Coordinates of C-alpha atoms and ligand atoms in Angstrom, one line a residue:
M284 CA -6.4 -11.9 13.7
R285 CA -6.4 -10.4 10.7
K286 CA -3.1 -9.2 9.6
I287 CA -2.4 -5.8 9.3
L288 CA -0.2 -4.5 6.1
I289 CA 1.8 -1.5 6.7
V290 CA 3.4 0.2 4.3
G291 CA 5.6 3.1 3.7
N292 CA 5.6 5.2 0.9
W293 CA 9.2 7.1 1.3
K294 CA 8.4 8.7 -2.2
M295 CA 11.3 11.1 -3.6
N296 CA 12.9 11.6 0.0
L297 CA 16.0 9.9 2.0
N298 CA 19.2 9.0 0.3
T299 CA 21.3 5.9 0.6
S300 CA 22.8 7.0 4.6
E301 CA 19.5 9.0 5.7
A302 CA 17.2 5.7 4.7
S303 CA 19.8 3.5 6.6
L304 CA 19.4 5.6 9.7
L305 CA 15.9 5.3 9.5
V306 CA 15.8 1.7 9.5
H307 CA 17.7 1.5 12.3
R308 CA 16.1 3.8 14.2
L309 CA 13.1 2.2 12.9
A310 CA 14.8 -1.8 13.9
E311 CA 14.8 -1.1 17.1
R312 CA 11.7 0.4 17.9
I313 CA 9.7 -1.8 15.6
K314 CA 9.6 -6.0 17.3
I315 CA 8.7 -8.8 15.0
H316 CA 4.9 -9.1 15.3
R317 CA 2.8 -11.8 14.1
D318 CA -0.3 -10.0 12.5
I319 CA 1.5 -6.9 11.6
E320 CA 3.8 -6.4 8.4
V321 CA 5.9 -4.1 7.9
V322 CA 6.5 -3.2 4.6
L323 CA 9.0 0.5 3.2
A324 CA 9.3 1.6 -0.3
P325 CA 12.1 3.5 -0.1
S326 CA 13.4 5.0 -3.7
M327 CA 14.9 2.9 -6.5
L328 CA 18.5 3.6 -5.6
T329 CA 18.3 2.7 -2.3
L330 CA 16.4 -0.9 -1.9
Q331 CA 19.8 -2.3 -2.9
P332 CA 21.6 -1.8 0.4
L333 CA 18.1 -2.1 2.4
S334 CA 17.8 -5.0 1.4
L335 CA 21.0 -6.4 3.0
Q336 CA 20.2 -3.9 6.0
I337 CA 17.0 -5.3 6.9
D338 CA 16.1 -7.7 9.4
R339 CA 13.8 -10.2 7.2
R340 CA 11.5 -11.2 9.9
K341 CA 10.4 -7.7 11.0
F342 CA 10.8 -5.4 7.0
R343 CA 9.6 -6.4 3.8
L344 CA 10.3 -4.3 0.8
A345 CA 8.3 -2.6 -1.5
A346 CA 9.2 -0.4 -4.8
Q347 CA 7.6 2.6 -5.6
N348 CA 6.9 1.9 -9.5
A349 CA 9.1 -0.1 -12.5
Y350 CA 8.3 0.0 -16.1
F351 CA 5.8 -3.0 -17.9
R352 CA 8.6 -4.1 -20.5
D353 CA 11.0 -7.1 -18.7
E354 CA 14.0 -5.4 -20.8
G355 CA 15.1 -3.3 -23.5
A356 CA 15.8 0.3 -25.1
F357 CA 13.6 2.4 -22.0
T358 CA 16.0 4.4 -21.2
G359 CA 16.2 5.4 -17.6
E360 CA 13.7 2.6 -16.4
V361 CA 13.7 -0.3 -14.1
S362 CA 12.1 -3.5 -14.8
F363 CA 10.2 -5.8 -12.6
T364 CA 12.3 -8.6 -13.7
M365 CA 14.9 -6.4 -12.3
L366 CA 13.4 -6.1 -8.6
R367 CA 11.9 -9.7 -8.5
D368 CA 14.7 -10.9 -6.3
L369 CA 14.9 -7.5 -4.3
V370 CA 11.1 -6.3 -3.4
H371 CA 7.5 -8.2 -2.1
Y372 CA 5.7 -6.0 -3.5
V373 CA 5.9 -3.0 -6.0
I374 CA 3.6 0.7 -5.9
I375 CA 1.7 0.8 -8.9
G376 CA -1.1 3.7 -9.9
H377 CA -0.3 6.0 -6.9
S378 CA -2.0 9.8 -7.5
E379 CA 1.2 11.2 -7.9
R380 CA 2.0 9.0 -11.0
R381 CA -1.1 8.8 -12.6
H382 CA -1.2 12.6 -11.6
I383 CA 2.4 14.2 -12.7
F384 CA 3.6 11.9 -14.6
D385 CA 0.5 11.1 -16.5
E386 CA 0.0 7.2 -16.2
T387 CA -2.9 6.1 -17.9
L388 CA -5.3 3.5 -17.1
D389 CA -3.5 1.1 -19.7
T390 CA -0.1 1.9 -18.5
I391 CA -1.6 0.1 -15.3
R392 CA -2.8 -2.3 -16.4
D393 CA 0.3 -3.7 -17.7
K394 CA 2.3 -2.5 -14.5
V395 CA -0.1 -4.9 -12.4
A396 CA 0.2 -7.5 -15.0
A397 CA 4.3 -7.0 -14.9
A398 CA 4.4 -7.0 -11.1
V399 CA 2.5 -10.7 -11.1
R400 CA 3.9 -12.0 -14.2
N401 CA 7.5 -11.2 -12.1
E402 CA 5.4 -12.4 -8.9
I403 CA 5.6 -9.7 -7.2
T404 CA 2.6 -8.4 -5.5
P405 CA 0.8 -5.5 -6.7
I406 CA -0.3 -2.6 -4.4
L407 CA -2.6 -0.9 -7.2
C408 CA -3.5 3.0 -5.9
V409 CA -7.3 4.0 -6.6
G410 CA -8.9 7.5 -5.3
E411 CA -10.6 9.8 -6.4
T412 CA -9.9 13.8 -6.5
K413 CA -12.0 16.4 -5.1
T414 CA -13.5 17.2 -8.0
E415 CA -14.5 13.8 -8.4
R416 CA -15.8 13.7 -5.3
L417 CA -18.2 16.8 -5.3
D418 CA -19.5 15.4 -8.6
G419 CA -20.9 12.1 -6.6
E420 CA -18.3 10.9 -8.7
T421 CA -16.6 8.5 -6.9
K422 CA -17.9 5.0 -7.2
Q423 CA -17.7 5.6 -11.3
V424 CA -13.6 6.4 -11.3
L425 CA -12.9 4.1 -8.4
H426 CA -15.0 1.6 -10.8
D427 CA -12.9 2.7 -14.0
Q428 CA -9.8 2.1 -12.3
L429 CA -10.3 -1.3 -11.2
M430 CA -11.9 -2.8 -14.2
S431 CA -8.6 -1.6 -16.1
G432 CA -6.1 -2.7 -13.2
L433 CA -6.8 -5.6 -12.7
S434 CA -8.2 -7.0 -16.7
N435 CA -5.3 -9.0 -17.2
L436 CA -5.4 -10.9 -13.8
T437 CA -6.6 -14.1 -12.8
A438 CA -9.6 -14.6 -9.4
K439 CA -6.7 -15.8 -8.2
E440 CA -4.0 -12.7 -9.0
V441 CA -6.4 -10.8 -7.5
G442 CA -6.8 -12.4 -4.0
A443 CA -3.3 -11.8 -4.5
A444 CA -2.9 -8.6 -4.4
V445 CA -3.6 -5.7 -2.8
I446 CA -5.1 -2.3 -3.4
A447 CA -4.8 0.7 -2.0
Y448 CA -8.3 2.9 -1.7
E449 CA -6.0 6.8 -1.6
P450 CA -8.6 9.5 -2.0
V451 CA -6.3 12.4 -3.6
W452 CA -7.7 15.2 -1.7
A453 CA -6.3 13.3 1.5
I454 CA -2.6 12.5 -0.1
G455 CA 0.4 15.4 2.3
S456 CA -3.2 17.3 3.2
G457 CA -3.5 16.6 6.3
D458 CA -7.5 16.5 5.6
I459 CA -8.3 12.6 6.3
A460 CA -11.1 11.4 4.9
A461 CA -13.8 10.3 7.5
P462 CA -13.6 6.6 8.0
D463 CA -17.4 6.0 7.1
K464 CA -16.3 7.4 3.6
V465 CA -13.3 5.5 4.1
A466 CA -15.4 2.6 4.5
D467 CA -18.2 3.0 2.0
A468 CA -15.1 3.3 -0.6
V469 CA -13.6 0.3 0.9
S470 CA -16.6 -1.9 0.7
Y471 CA -17.2 -0.7 -3.1
I472 CA -13.8 -1.9 -4.0
R473 CA -14.9 -5.6 -2.5
S474 CA -18.6 -5.5 -3.9
Y475 CA -16.9 -4.3 -7.3
V476 CA -14.0 -7.7 -6.7
K477 CA -16.8 -9.8 -5.6
D478 CA -19.1 -9.3 -8.3
V479 CA -16.1 -9.5 -11.3
F480 CA -13.8 -12.3 -10.0
G481 CA -15.9 -13.9 -7.2
A482 CA -16.0 -14.3 -3.6
R483 CA -13.0 -15.6 -2.8
G484 CA -11.1 -13.3 -4.6
A485 CA -12.9 -10.9 -2.8
N486 CA -11.8 -12.1 0.5
K487 CA -8.5 -12.7 0.3
L488 CA -7.7 -9.6 -1.2
R489 CA -6.2 -7.6 0.7
V490 CA -7.3 -3.4 1.2
L491 CA -5.6 -0.6 2.9
Y492 CA -6.3 2.6 3.3
G493 CA -3.7 5.6 2.3
G494 CA -4.2 9.8 2.5
S495 CA -2.5 11.7 6.1
V496 CA -2.3 8.6 7.8
T497 CA -0.2 9.3 11.2
P498 CA -0.8 7.2 14.8
D499 CA -3.2 9.4 16.0
V500 CA -6.3 8.4 13.3
I501 CA -5.6 4.9 12.8
S502 CA -8.3 3.4 15.4
G503 CA -10.9 5.3 13.8
Y504 CA -9.9 3.0 10.0
L505 CA -8.8 -0.8 11.9
G506 CA -12.5 -0.4 12.7
I507 CA -14.1 -0.3 9.7
S508 CA -14.7 -4.0 8.3
G509 CA -12.4 -5.0 5.3
V510 CA -9.7 -2.4 5.9
D511 CA -6.7 -4.4 6.1
G512 CA -3.7 -1.9 6.9
F513 CA -2.4 1.3 5.3
L514 CA -0.4 3.0 2.9
V515 CA 1.6 5.8 4.5
G516 CA 3.1 9.3 3.4
G517 CA 4.4 12.0 5.5
A518 CA 4.5 10.0 8.6
S519 CA 6.6 6.8 6.8
L520 CA 9.9 9.5 7.6
N521 CA 9.9 10.6 10.5
Y522 CA 11.0 7.6 12.9
E523 CA 8.7 8.2 16.0
S524 CA 5.4 8.3 13.7
F525 CA 6.0 5.3 11.4
S526 CA 7.0 3.3 15.2
G527 CA 3.6 4.6 16.5
I528 CA 1.8 3.5 14.1
V529 CA 3.1 0.0 14.2
E530 CA 2.8 0.5 17.8
S531 CA -0.9 2.0 17.9
T532 CA -1.9 -1.0 15.5
R533 CA -0.4 -3.6 18.0
K534 CA -2.2 -2.1 20.7
W535 CA -5.8 -1.7 19.4
Q536 CA -5.3 -5.7 18.0
R537 CA -4.3 -6.3 21.4
R538 CA -7.5 -4.4 22.6
H539 CA -9.6 -5.9 19.9
A540 CA -8.3 -9.6 20.7
E541 CA -9.9 -9.0 24.5
V542 CA -13.2 -7.6 23.4
E543 CA -13.5 -10.9 21.1
N544 CA -12.6 -13.1 23.8
E545 CA -15.3 -11.5 26.2
R546 CA -17.8 -12.5 24.0
Ligands
PGA226 P1 0.7 10.4 2.9 O1 0.7 10.6 1.7 O2 0.6 9.8 4.0 O3 1.8 11.8 3.3 O4 -0.9 11.4 2.7 C1 0.2 9.4 1.1 C2 0.6 8.5 0.0 O5 0.4 8.7 -0.7 O6 0.6 7.1 0.0

């Protein structure tokens, strides 16, 4: 059974006690599933206390960002080196970092390389804006973001990475991307990786969908070949909706396994 990765990106929400309460509630509802990996990406401030609170068989932690230098005079930044014992994953190149904080393709490339150097799995976010989609530039945008983001990695490192396809217009808008659009983009991402890094890397690479994901919409995406899970923003802040996403995934997997068995 394909393992599904579900990442909750809490963005700049929840102070330490609110975060602790949410984890407590999620832990009551989410069971340990062999075929589902649940990852929480709280604020930087909350990573340390949550690392002591979580049951590591149920949850793993991700950082939402880090700086690519290991140490030095970089006021306000936190390095991947500082995070390496705390997190399994780091989200890199989220559209909010690209568009609000003006992160360039080069910065994102250096962050992906720094994550890998520090043995943290990068979740590289890629995706087009509404205008780029309407102008027919989706594949070109994905190409440029992938080419630069992965350029310092080996085929093996790419195979161990995670790419999140997040169309910018679907993030936080309630305007979900239709499954056929996601299928096209994900298949493009995998074919790019196959062409540049070979079939092994492309097969092993995990690709997520993100953008207004809720429990009600996930089955449409789980059916797409090549989608390995979700990057969830708003719905990850509510214990019912986030545990609902995990539960719906489990039900989908069970149904899918039954159908496979009947064949
Ligand atoms: P959303 O955010 O689920 O609220 O659309 C997704 C994301 O920003 O990763």
